[in-house]
Amino acid sequence: VNSLRWLNLQEYQSKKLMQDSGVAVQRFYVAHTASEALEAAKRLKAKEIVLKAQILAGGRGKGVFDSGLKGGVHLIKDPAVVGELAKKMLGFNLTTKQTPKEGVKVKTVMVAEALDISRETYFAILMDRACNGPVMVGSPQGGMDIEEVAASNPELIFKEVIDIFKGVQDDQALRMAANLGFKGPLQRQAADQIKRLYDLFLKVDATQVEVNPFGETPEGQVVCFDAKINFDDNAEFRQKSVFAMDDMSESDPTEMEAAKWDLKYIGMDGNIACFVNGAGLAMATCDIIDLHGGKPANFLDLGGGVKERQVYEAFKLLTADPKVEAILVNIFGGIVNCAIIANGITKACRELELKVPLVVRLEGKTAPYTHS
């Protein structure tokens, strides 16, 4: 099955989906202007407020704005300050360790009630091939990288396989809550949240719902403080409202254009464009270029059911990149018919007036076929 591009949701969108499923999250509002942010801060009537710039990249807390403001996440006691800070966030670019050098423009901020966390745990539900279905994974050590916990303290990782016909059973949810270290009335509260997270997992066709930290407050509340939800692209047809939230403003426009033609394209910073069928061969081609002292300009996988039009569009994308000084075509015709590729290339060369050297290696089948 052809996978489309990943669906990207902003933090406030994931929190809204969770809220709709009865999952406990911090009270929050979304603002697009400084005055909206100030208004939201007053409406929250919270002891402490957290103001967060909404971009998809991680590392926001340590990021820097081109307005001079440091940090994309601020804790504030006085609501009056929220408007001032939002002014220095909205409309400005935020650069973090995960953004491009020029940063990403912030168009939205989240104004939320800041809650104290007395204990942090980790909880996730994900699809596991080995179990042929969903699995709950939890650890009493949350708020940190779960891979680190798995490496240093594997005994602190707990798993429960979920029967897809029965769903999460009471005893399973309570056992997981106990393993996460929730005690007394908090154990029942955490078990209830776990069941609601599974309902959300099913409702939105998720492949993963990861809550880190899944925490408790000094007042005795179990709260999902931060969550990451991954969705099954093949469920787009029945998850229209979720996929309509997709924030493409931070996506690479070339990658989006490629996805339209069902091409897997990832831009890189070299000058030799690659045009390959199959992800394995595409990666190997990038490696070979690198091995011989060159630098690939992209990763491009045509996929098996390629038509002449896609070949043409792929060439259009490659030649539009000003960094490209040569194009290497490496096709192995197993599923792909080499004649289709050859026709697509000759059409592209004629119509796009190719100005850079082209090296073509086609090997495999050229069964007779009709023009597409």
PDB file of C-alpha atoms in Angstrom, residues 41-273:
ATOM      1  CA  ALA A  41      -4.891  34.509  30.007  1.00  0.00           C
ATOM      2  CA  LYS A  42      -7.456  36.560  31.944  1.00  0.00           C
ATOM      3  CA  ARG A  43     -10.227  34.055  31.206  1.00  0.00           C
ATOM      4  CA  LEU A  44      -8.155  31.116  32.524  1.00  0.00           C
ATOM      5  CA  LYS A  45      -8.041  32.604  36.070  1.00  0.00           C
ATOM      6  CA  ALA A  46      -5.055  30.337  36.795  1.00  0.00           C
ATOM      7  CA  LYS A  47      -2.359  30.717  39.475  1.00  0.00           C
ATOM      8  CA  GLU A  48       0.266  30.270  36.790  1.00  0.00           C
ATOM      9  CA  ILE A  49       0.026  30.320  32.997  1.00  0.00           C
ATOM     10  CA  VAL A  50       2.139  28.598  30.357  1.00  0.00           C
ATOM     11  CA  LEU A  51       2.449  30.315  26.960  1.00  0.00           C
ATOM     12  CA  LYS A  52       3.633  28.046  24.148  1.00  0.00           C
ATOM     13  CA  ALA A  53       4.495  28.886  20.543  1.00  0.00           C
ATOM     14  CA  GLN A  54       2.788  26.356  18.260  1.00  0.00           C
ATOM     15  CA  ILE A  55       5.185  24.900  15.699  1.00  0.00           C
ATOM     16  CA  LEU A  56       5.716  21.249  14.748  1.00  0.00           C
ATOM     17  CA  ALA A  57       9.450  21.157  15.529  1.00  0.00           C
ATOM     18  CA  GLY A  58      10.723  20.028  18.924  1.00  0.00           C
ATOM     19  CA  GLY A  59      13.078  21.901  21.248  1.00  0.00           C
ATOM     20  CA  ARG A  60      10.782  24.962  21.497  1.00  0.00           C
ATOM     21  CA  GLY A  61      11.749  25.781  25.075  1.00  0.00           C
ATOM     22  CA  LYS A  62      15.359  26.457  24.083  1.00  0.00           C
ATOM     23  CA  GLY A  63      14.495  28.151  20.782  1.00  0.00           C
ATOM     24  CA  VAL A  64      15.100  31.805  19.848  1.00  0.00           C
ATOM     25  CA  PHE A  65      12.790  34.239  17.995  1.00  0.00           C
ATOM     26  CA  ASP A  66      14.037  36.739  15.423  1.00  0.00           C
ATOM     27  CA  SER A  67      12.247  39.357  17.568  1.00  0.00           C
ATOM     28  CA  GLY A  68      15.024  38.771  20.124  1.00  0.00           C
ATOM     29  CA  LEU A  69      12.807  36.822  22.538  1.00  0.00           C
ATOM     30  CA  LYS A  70      14.434  33.697  23.952  1.00  0.00           C
ATOM     31  CA  GLY A  71      12.357  30.542  24.467  1.00  0.00           C
ATOM     32  CA  GLY A  72       9.153  29.377  22.791  1.00  0.00           C
ATOM     33  CA  VAL A  73       7.684  28.245  26.144  1.00  0.00           C
ATOM     34  CA  HIS A  74       7.179  30.710  29.046  1.00  0.00           C
ATOM     35  CA  LEU A  75       5.769  30.289  32.558  1.00  0.00           C
ATOM     36  CA  ILE A  76       3.970  33.437  33.722  1.00  0.00           C
ATOM     37  CA  LYS A  77       2.305  34.425  37.016  1.00  0.00           C
ATOM     38  CA  ASP A  78       0.813  37.744  35.863  1.00  0.00           C
ATOM     39  CA  PRO A  79      -1.723  37.454  32.977  1.00  0.00           C
ATOM     40  CA  ALA A  80      -0.918  41.037  31.886  1.00  0.00           C
ATOM     41  CA  VAL A  81       2.549  39.900  30.728  1.00  0.00           C
ATOM     42  CA  VAL A  82       1.079  37.280  28.342  1.00  0.00           C
ATOM     43  CA  GLY A  83       0.072  39.893  25.751  1.00  0.00           C
ATOM     44  CA  GLU A  84       3.571  41.418  25.737  1.00  0.00           C
ATOM     45  CA  LEU A  85       5.259  38.030  25.267  1.00  0.00           C
ATOM     46  CA  ALA A  86       2.758  36.926  22.593  1.00  0.00           C
ATOM     47  CA  LYS A  87       3.569  40.123  20.669  1.00  0.00           C
ATOM     48  CA  LYS A  88       7.201  38.982  20.427  1.00  0.00           C
ATOM     49  CA  MET A  89       6.161  35.473  19.295  1.00  0.00           C
ATOM     50  CA  LEU A  90       3.340  35.900  16.779  1.00  0.00           C
ATOM     51  CA  GLY A  91       4.479  36.766  13.266  1.00  0.00           C
ATOM     52  CA  PHE A  92       8.121  36.080  14.141  1.00  0.00           C
ATOM     53  CA  ASN A  93      10.335  33.134  13.219  1.00  0.00           C
ATOM     54  CA  LEU A  94      11.305  30.666  15.943  1.00  0.00           C
ATOM     55  CA  THR A  95      14.546  28.723  15.432  1.00  0.00           C
ATOM     56  CA  THR A  96      15.133  25.483  17.365  1.00  0.00           C
ATOM     57  CA  LYS A  97      17.529  22.577  16.926  1.00  0.00           C
ATOM     58  CA  GLN A  98      14.891  20.900  14.717  1.00  0.00           C
ATOM     59  CA  THR A  99      13.879  23.794  12.430  1.00  0.00           C
ATOM     60  CA  PRO A 100      15.577  25.037   9.242  1.00  0.00           C
ATOM     61  CA  LYS A 101      18.258  27.719   9.866  1.00  0.00           C
ATOM     62  CA  GLU A 102      15.849  30.591   9.196  1.00  0.00           C
ATOM     63  CA  GLY A 103      13.332  29.122  11.672  1.00  0.00           C
ATOM     64  CA  VAL A 104       9.556  28.735  11.334  1.00  0.00           C
ATOM     65  CA  LYS A 105       7.002  31.564  11.501  1.00  0.00           C
ATOM     66  CA  VAL A 106       4.724  31.344  14.547  1.00  0.00           C
ATOM     67  CA  LYS A 107       1.072  31.998  13.700  1.00  0.00           C
ATOM     68  CA  THR A 108      -0.557  30.492  16.776  1.00  0.00           C
ATOM     69  CA  VAL A 109       0.137  30.353  20.498  1.00  0.00           C
ATOM     70  CA  MET A 110      -1.409  28.167  23.172  1.00  0.00           C
ATOM     71  CA  VAL A 111      -2.305  29.791  26.490  1.00  0.00           C
ATOM     72  CA  ALA A 112      -2.734  27.073  29.126  1.00  0.00           C
ATOM     73  CA  GLU A 113      -3.125  26.641  32.841  1.00  0.00           C
ATOM     74  CA  ALA A 114       0.232  25.630  34.330  1.00  0.00           C
ATOM     75  CA  LEU A 115      -0.097  22.689  36.687  1.00  0.00           C
ATOM     76  CA  ASP A 116       2.514  21.391  39.096  1.00  0.00           C
ATOM     77  CA  ILE A 117       3.599  17.838  38.400  1.00  0.00           C
ATOM     78  CA  SER A 118       4.431  15.848  41.520  1.00  0.00           C
ATOM     79  CA  ARG A 119       5.253  12.667  39.576  1.00  0.00           C
ATOM     80  CA  GLU A 120       5.895  11.876  35.912  1.00  0.00           C
ATOM     81  CA  THR A 121       5.197   8.523  34.246  1.00  0.00           C
ATOM     82  CA  TYR A 122       5.214   7.363  30.612  1.00  0.00           C
ATOM     83  CA  PHE A 123       2.263   5.753  28.843  1.00  0.00           C
ATOM     84  CA  ALA A 124       1.684   4.827  25.207  1.00  0.00           C
ATOM     85  CA  ILE A 125      -0.584   2.700  23.052  1.00  0.00           C
ATOM     86  CA  LEU A 126       0.866   1.543  19.755  1.00  0.00           C
ATOM     87  CA  MET A 127       0.407  -0.993  17.013  1.00  0.00           C
ATOM     88  CA  ASP A 128       2.808  -3.892  17.467  1.00  0.00           C
ATOM     89  CA  ARG A 129       3.393  -6.299  14.594  1.00  0.00           C
ATOM     90  CA  ALA A 130       4.648  -9.052  16.886  1.00  0.00           C
ATOM     91  CA  CYS A 131       1.329  -8.989  18.778  1.00  0.00           C
ATOM     92  CA  ASN A 132      -0.850  -8.473  15.699  1.00  0.00           C
ATOM     93  CA  GLY A 133      -2.515  -5.454  17.248  1.00  0.00           C
ATOM     94  CA  PRO A 134      -2.368  -2.710  19.850  1.00  0.00           C
ATOM     95  CA  VAL A 135      -0.150  -2.871  22.920  1.00  0.00           C
ATOM     96  CA  MET A 136       0.003  -0.646  26.000  1.00  0.00           C
ATOM     97  CA  VAL A 137       3.492   0.322  27.104  1.00  0.00           C
ATOM     98  CA  GLY A 138       4.159   2.138  30.351  1.00  0.00           C
ATOM     99  CA  SER A 139       6.926   3.111  32.731  1.00  0.00           C
ATOM    100  CA  PRO A 140       6.949   4.778  36.156  1.00  0.00           C
ATOM    101  CA  GLN A 141       9.910   6.782  34.840  1.00  0.00           C
ATOM    102  CA  GLY A 142       8.345   9.456  32.635  1.00  0.00           C
ATOM    103  CA  GLY A 143       9.309  12.923  31.481  1.00  0.00           C
ATOM    104  CA  MET A 144      12.482  11.599  29.897  1.00  0.00           C
ATOM    105  CA  ASP A 145      13.439   9.714  26.760  1.00  0.00           C
ATOM    106  CA  ILE A 146      11.778   6.281  26.946  1.00  0.00           C
ATOM    107  CA  GLU A 147      14.616   4.760  24.868  1.00  0.00           C
ATOM    108  CA  GLU A 148      17.025   5.715  27.668  1.00  0.00           C
ATOM    109  CA  VAL A 149      14.817   4.013  30.264  1.00  0.00           C
ATOM    110  CA  ALA A 150      14.590   0.881  28.092  1.00  0.00           C
ATOM    111  CA  ALA A 151      18.398   0.782  27.809  1.00  0.00           C
ATOM    112  CA  SER A 152      19.277   1.485  31.455  1.00  0.00           C
ATOM    113  CA  ASN A 153      16.269   0.013  33.352  1.00  0.00           C
ATOM    114  CA  PRO A 154      14.424  -2.491  31.131  1.00  0.00           C
ATOM    115  CA  GLU A 155      12.605  -3.859  34.204  1.00  0.00           C
ATOM    116  CA  LEU A 156      10.797  -0.515  34.472  1.00  0.00           C
ATOM    117  CA  ILE A 157       9.030  -0.977  31.122  1.00  0.00           C
ATOM    118  CA  PHE A 158       5.642  -2.698  31.363  1.00  0.00           C
ATOM    119  CA  LYS A 159       3.593  -4.085  28.479  1.00  0.00           C
ATOM    120  CA  GLU A 160      -0.007  -5.215  28.155  1.00  0.00           C
ATOM    121  CA  VAL A 161      -1.327  -6.756  24.931  1.00  0.00           C
ATOM    122  CA  ILE A 162      -4.833  -5.518  24.082  1.00  0.00           C
ATOM    123  CA  ASP A 163      -7.386  -7.949  22.658  1.00  0.00           C
ATOM    124  CA  ILE A 164      -8.939  -6.019  19.750  1.00  0.00           C
ATOM    125  CA  PHE A 165     -12.303  -7.731  20.262  1.00  0.00           C
ATOM    126  CA  LYS A 166     -12.560  -7.015  24.000  1.00  0.00           C
ATOM    127  CA  GLY A 167     -10.646  -3.742  24.279  1.00  0.00           C
ATOM    128  CA  VAL A 168      -8.792  -2.683  27.424  1.00  0.00           C
ATOM    129  CA  GLN A 169     -10.092  -4.746  30.356  1.00  0.00           C
ATOM    130  CA  ASP A 170     -10.542  -3.267  33.844  1.00  0.00           C
ATOM    131  CA  ASP A 171      -7.918  -5.515  35.411  1.00  0.00           C
ATOM    132  CA  GLN A 172      -5.413  -4.620  32.658  1.00  0.00           C
ATOM    133  CA  ALA A 173      -5.935  -0.878  33.126  1.00  0.00           C
ATOM    134  CA  LEU A 174      -5.658  -1.160  36.935  1.00  0.00           C
ATOM    135  CA  ARG A 175      -2.532  -3.336  36.656  1.00  0.00           C
ATOM    136  CA  MET A 176      -0.902  -0.816  34.299  1.00  0.00           C
ATOM    137  CA  ALA A 177      -1.858   2.053  36.652  1.00  0.00           C
ATOM    138  CA  ALA A 178      -0.289   0.162  39.576  1.00  0.00           C
ATOM    139  CA  ASN A 179       2.859  -0.570  37.542  1.00  0.00           C
ATOM    140  CA  LEU A 180       3.091   3.149  36.772  1.00  0.00           C
ATOM    141  CA  GLY A 181       3.112   3.758  40.537  1.00  0.00           C
ATOM    142  CA  PHE A 182      -0.361   5.286  40.985  1.00  0.00           C
ATOM    143  CA  LYS A 183      -1.627   4.560  44.515  1.00  0.00           C
ATOM    144  CA  GLY A 184      -4.982   4.593  46.297  1.00  0.00           C
ATOM    145  CA  PRO A 185      -7.782   6.529  44.539  1.00  0.00           C
ATOM    146  CA  LEU A 186      -5.248   7.717  41.924  1.00  0.00           C
ATOM    147  CA  GLN A 187      -4.947   4.140  40.637  1.00  0.00           C
ATOM    148  CA  ARG A 188      -8.621   4.036  39.624  1.00  0.00           C
ATOM    149  CA  GLN A 189      -8.340   7.545  38.123  1.00  0.00           C
ATOM    150  CA  ALA A 190      -5.279   6.570  36.055  1.00  0.00           C
ATOM    151  CA  ALA A 191      -6.982   3.335  34.899  1.00  0.00           C
ATOM    152  CA  ASP A 192      -9.963   5.400  33.741  1.00  0.00           C
ATOM    153  CA  GLN A 193      -7.656   7.718  31.752  1.00  0.00           C
ATOM    154  CA  ILE A 194      -5.924   4.689  30.197  1.00  0.00           C
ATOM    155  CA  LYS A 195      -9.283   3.355  28.960  1.00  0.00           C
ATOM    156  CA  ARG A 196     -10.209   6.761  27.541  1.00  0.00           C
ATOM    157  CA  LEU A 197      -6.876   6.978  25.728  1.00  0.00           C
ATOM    158  CA  TYR A 198      -7.615   3.596  24.136  1.00  0.00           C
ATOM    159  CA  ASP A 199     -11.049   4.901  23.038  1.00  0.00           C
ATOM    160  CA  LEU A 200      -9.279   7.854  21.409  1.00  0.00           C
ATOM    161  CA  PHE A 201      -6.735   5.499  19.782  1.00  0.00           C
ATOM    162  CA  LEU A 202      -9.596   3.583  18.115  1.00  0.00           C
ATOM    163  CA  LYS A 203     -11.768   6.591  17.338  1.00  0.00           C
ATOM    164  CA  VAL A 204      -9.141   8.451  15.282  1.00  0.00           C
ATOM    165  CA  ASP A 205      -7.457   5.403  13.682  1.00  0.00           C
ATOM    166  CA  ALA A 206      -4.170   6.127  15.418  1.00  0.00           C
ATOM    167  CA  THR A 207      -1.061   4.007  15.012  1.00  0.00           C
ATOM    168  CA  GLN A 208       0.344   5.502  18.217  1.00  0.00           C
ATOM    169  CA  VAL A 209      -0.784   7.641  21.137  1.00  0.00           C
ATOM    170  CA  GLU A 210       2.164   8.547  23.356  1.00  0.00           C
ATOM    171  CA  VAL A 211       1.713  10.497  26.600  1.00  0.00           C
ATOM    172  CA  ASN A 212       4.925  11.743  28.191  1.00  0.00           C
ATOM    173  CA  PRO A 213       4.534  12.789  30.900  1.00  0.00           C
ATOM    174  CA  PHE A 214       1.384  11.026  32.070  1.00  0.00           C
ATOM    175  CA  GLY A 215       1.556  12.730  35.447  1.00  0.00           C
ATOM    176  CA  GLU A 216      -0.094  13.414  38.754  1.00  0.00           C
ATOM    177  CA  THR A 217      -0.528  16.804  40.411  1.00  0.00           C
ATOM    178  CA  PRO A 218      -0.052  17.607  44.132  1.00  0.00           C
ATOM    179  CA  GLU A 219      -3.860  18.071  44.285  1.00  0.00           C
ATOM    180  CA  GLY A 220      -4.329  14.421  43.256  1.00  0.00           C
ATOM    181  CA  GLN A 221      -5.284  14.765  39.602  1.00  0.00           C
ATOM    182  CA  VAL A 222      -4.048  12.452  36.849  1.00  0.00           C
ATOM    183  CA  VAL A 223      -3.268  14.586  33.768  1.00  0.00           C
ATOM    184  CA  CYS A 224      -1.906  13.959  30.267  1.00  0.00           C
ATOM    185  CA  PHE A 225       0.623  16.779  30.046  1.00  0.00           C
ATOM    186  CA  ASP A 226       2.046  16.189  26.612  1.00  0.00           C
ATOM    187  CA  ALA A 227       0.952  13.844  23.863  1.00  0.00           C
ATOM    188  CA  LYS A 228       2.003  12.764  20.420  1.00  0.00           C
ATOM    189  CA  ILE A 229      -0.520  11.076  18.135  1.00  0.00           C
ATOM    190  CA  ASN A 230       0.380   9.291  14.899  1.00  0.00           C
ATOM    191  CA  PHE A 231      -2.364   8.473  12.423  1.00  0.00           C
ATOM    192  CA  ASP A 232      -2.882   5.746   9.848  1.00  0.00           C
ATOM    193  CA  ASP A 233      -2.722   7.449   6.430  1.00  0.00           C
ATOM    194  CA  ASN A 234      -4.878   4.691   4.948  1.00  0.00           C
ATOM    195  CA  ALA A 235      -7.759   5.788   7.199  1.00  0.00           C
ATOM    196  CA  GLU A 236      -7.928   9.251   5.633  1.00  0.00           C
ATOM    197  CA  PHE A 237     -11.180   8.368   3.844  1.00  0.00           C
ATOM    198  CA  ARG A 238     -13.017   7.984   7.171  1.00  0.00           C
ATOM    199  CA  GLN A 239     -11.064  10.526   9.232  1.00  0.00           C
ATOM    200  CA  LYS A 240     -11.792  13.560   7.082  1.00  0.00           C
ATOM    201  CA  SER A 241     -12.106  15.987  10.021  1.00  0.00           C
ATOM    202  CA  VAL A 242      -8.777  14.889  11.531  1.00  0.00           C
ATOM    203  CA  PHE A 243      -6.893  15.060   8.235  1.00  0.00           C
ATOM    204  CA  ALA A 244      -8.425  18.476   7.506  1.00  0.00           C
ATOM    205  CA  MET A 245      -6.421  19.784  10.499  1.00  0.00           C
ATOM    206  CA  ASP A 246      -3.145  18.851   8.793  1.00  0.00           C
ATOM    207  CA  ASP A 247      -0.762  21.778   9.085  1.00  0.00           C
ATOM    208  CA  MET A 248       1.207  21.836   5.853  1.00  0.00           C
ATOM    209  CA  SER A 249       2.628  25.330   6.315  1.00  0.00           C
ATOM    210  CA  GLU A 250       5.880  23.898   7.695  1.00  0.00           C
ATOM    211  CA  SER A 251       6.195  21.169   5.047  1.00  0.00           C
ATOM    212  CA  ASP A 252       8.685  21.440   2.203  1.00  0.00           C
ATOM    213  CA  PRO A 253       6.709  22.634  -0.880  1.00  0.00           C
ATOM    214  CA  THR A 254       8.687  20.281  -3.171  1.00  0.00           C
ATOM    215  CA  GLU A 255       7.862  17.307  -0.925  1.00  0.00           C
ATOM    216  CA  MET A 256       4.183  18.296  -0.987  1.00  0.00           C
ATOM    217  CA  GLU A 257       4.206  18.557  -4.801  1.00  0.00           C
ATOM    218  CA  ALA A 258       5.914  15.132  -5.013  1.00  0.00           C
ATOM    219  CA  ALA A 259       3.284  13.583  -2.711  1.00  0.00           C
ATOM    220  CA  LYS A 260       0.587  14.811  -5.118  1.00  0.00           C
ATOM    221  CA  TRP A 261       2.070  12.541  -7.781  1.00  0.00           C
ATOM    222  CA  ASP A 262       2.628   9.694  -5.309  1.00  0.00           C
ATOM    223  CA  LEU A 263       6.397  10.154  -5.387  1.00  0.00           C
ATOM    224  CA  LYS A 264       8.474   9.778  -2.216  1.00  0.00           C
ATOM    225  CA  TYR A 265      10.802  12.787  -2.268  1.00  0.00           C
ATOM    226  CA  ILE A 266      13.124  14.153   0.408  1.00  0.00           C
ATOM    227  CA  GLY A 267      15.321  17.152  -0.402  1.00  0.00           C
ATOM    228  CA  MET A 268      18.998  17.042   0.567  1.00  0.00           C
ATOM    229  CA  ASP A 269      21.793  19.577   0.170  1.00  0.00           C
ATOM    230  CA  GLY A 270      23.980  18.015  -2.547  1.00  0.00           C
ATOM    231  CA  ASN A 271      24.084  18.686  -6.311  1.00  0.00           C
ATOM    232  CA  ILE A 272      23.503  15.239  -7.902  1.00  0.00           C
ATOM    233  CA  ALA A 273      19.804  14.488  -8.305  1.00  0.00           C
TER     234      ALA A 273
END
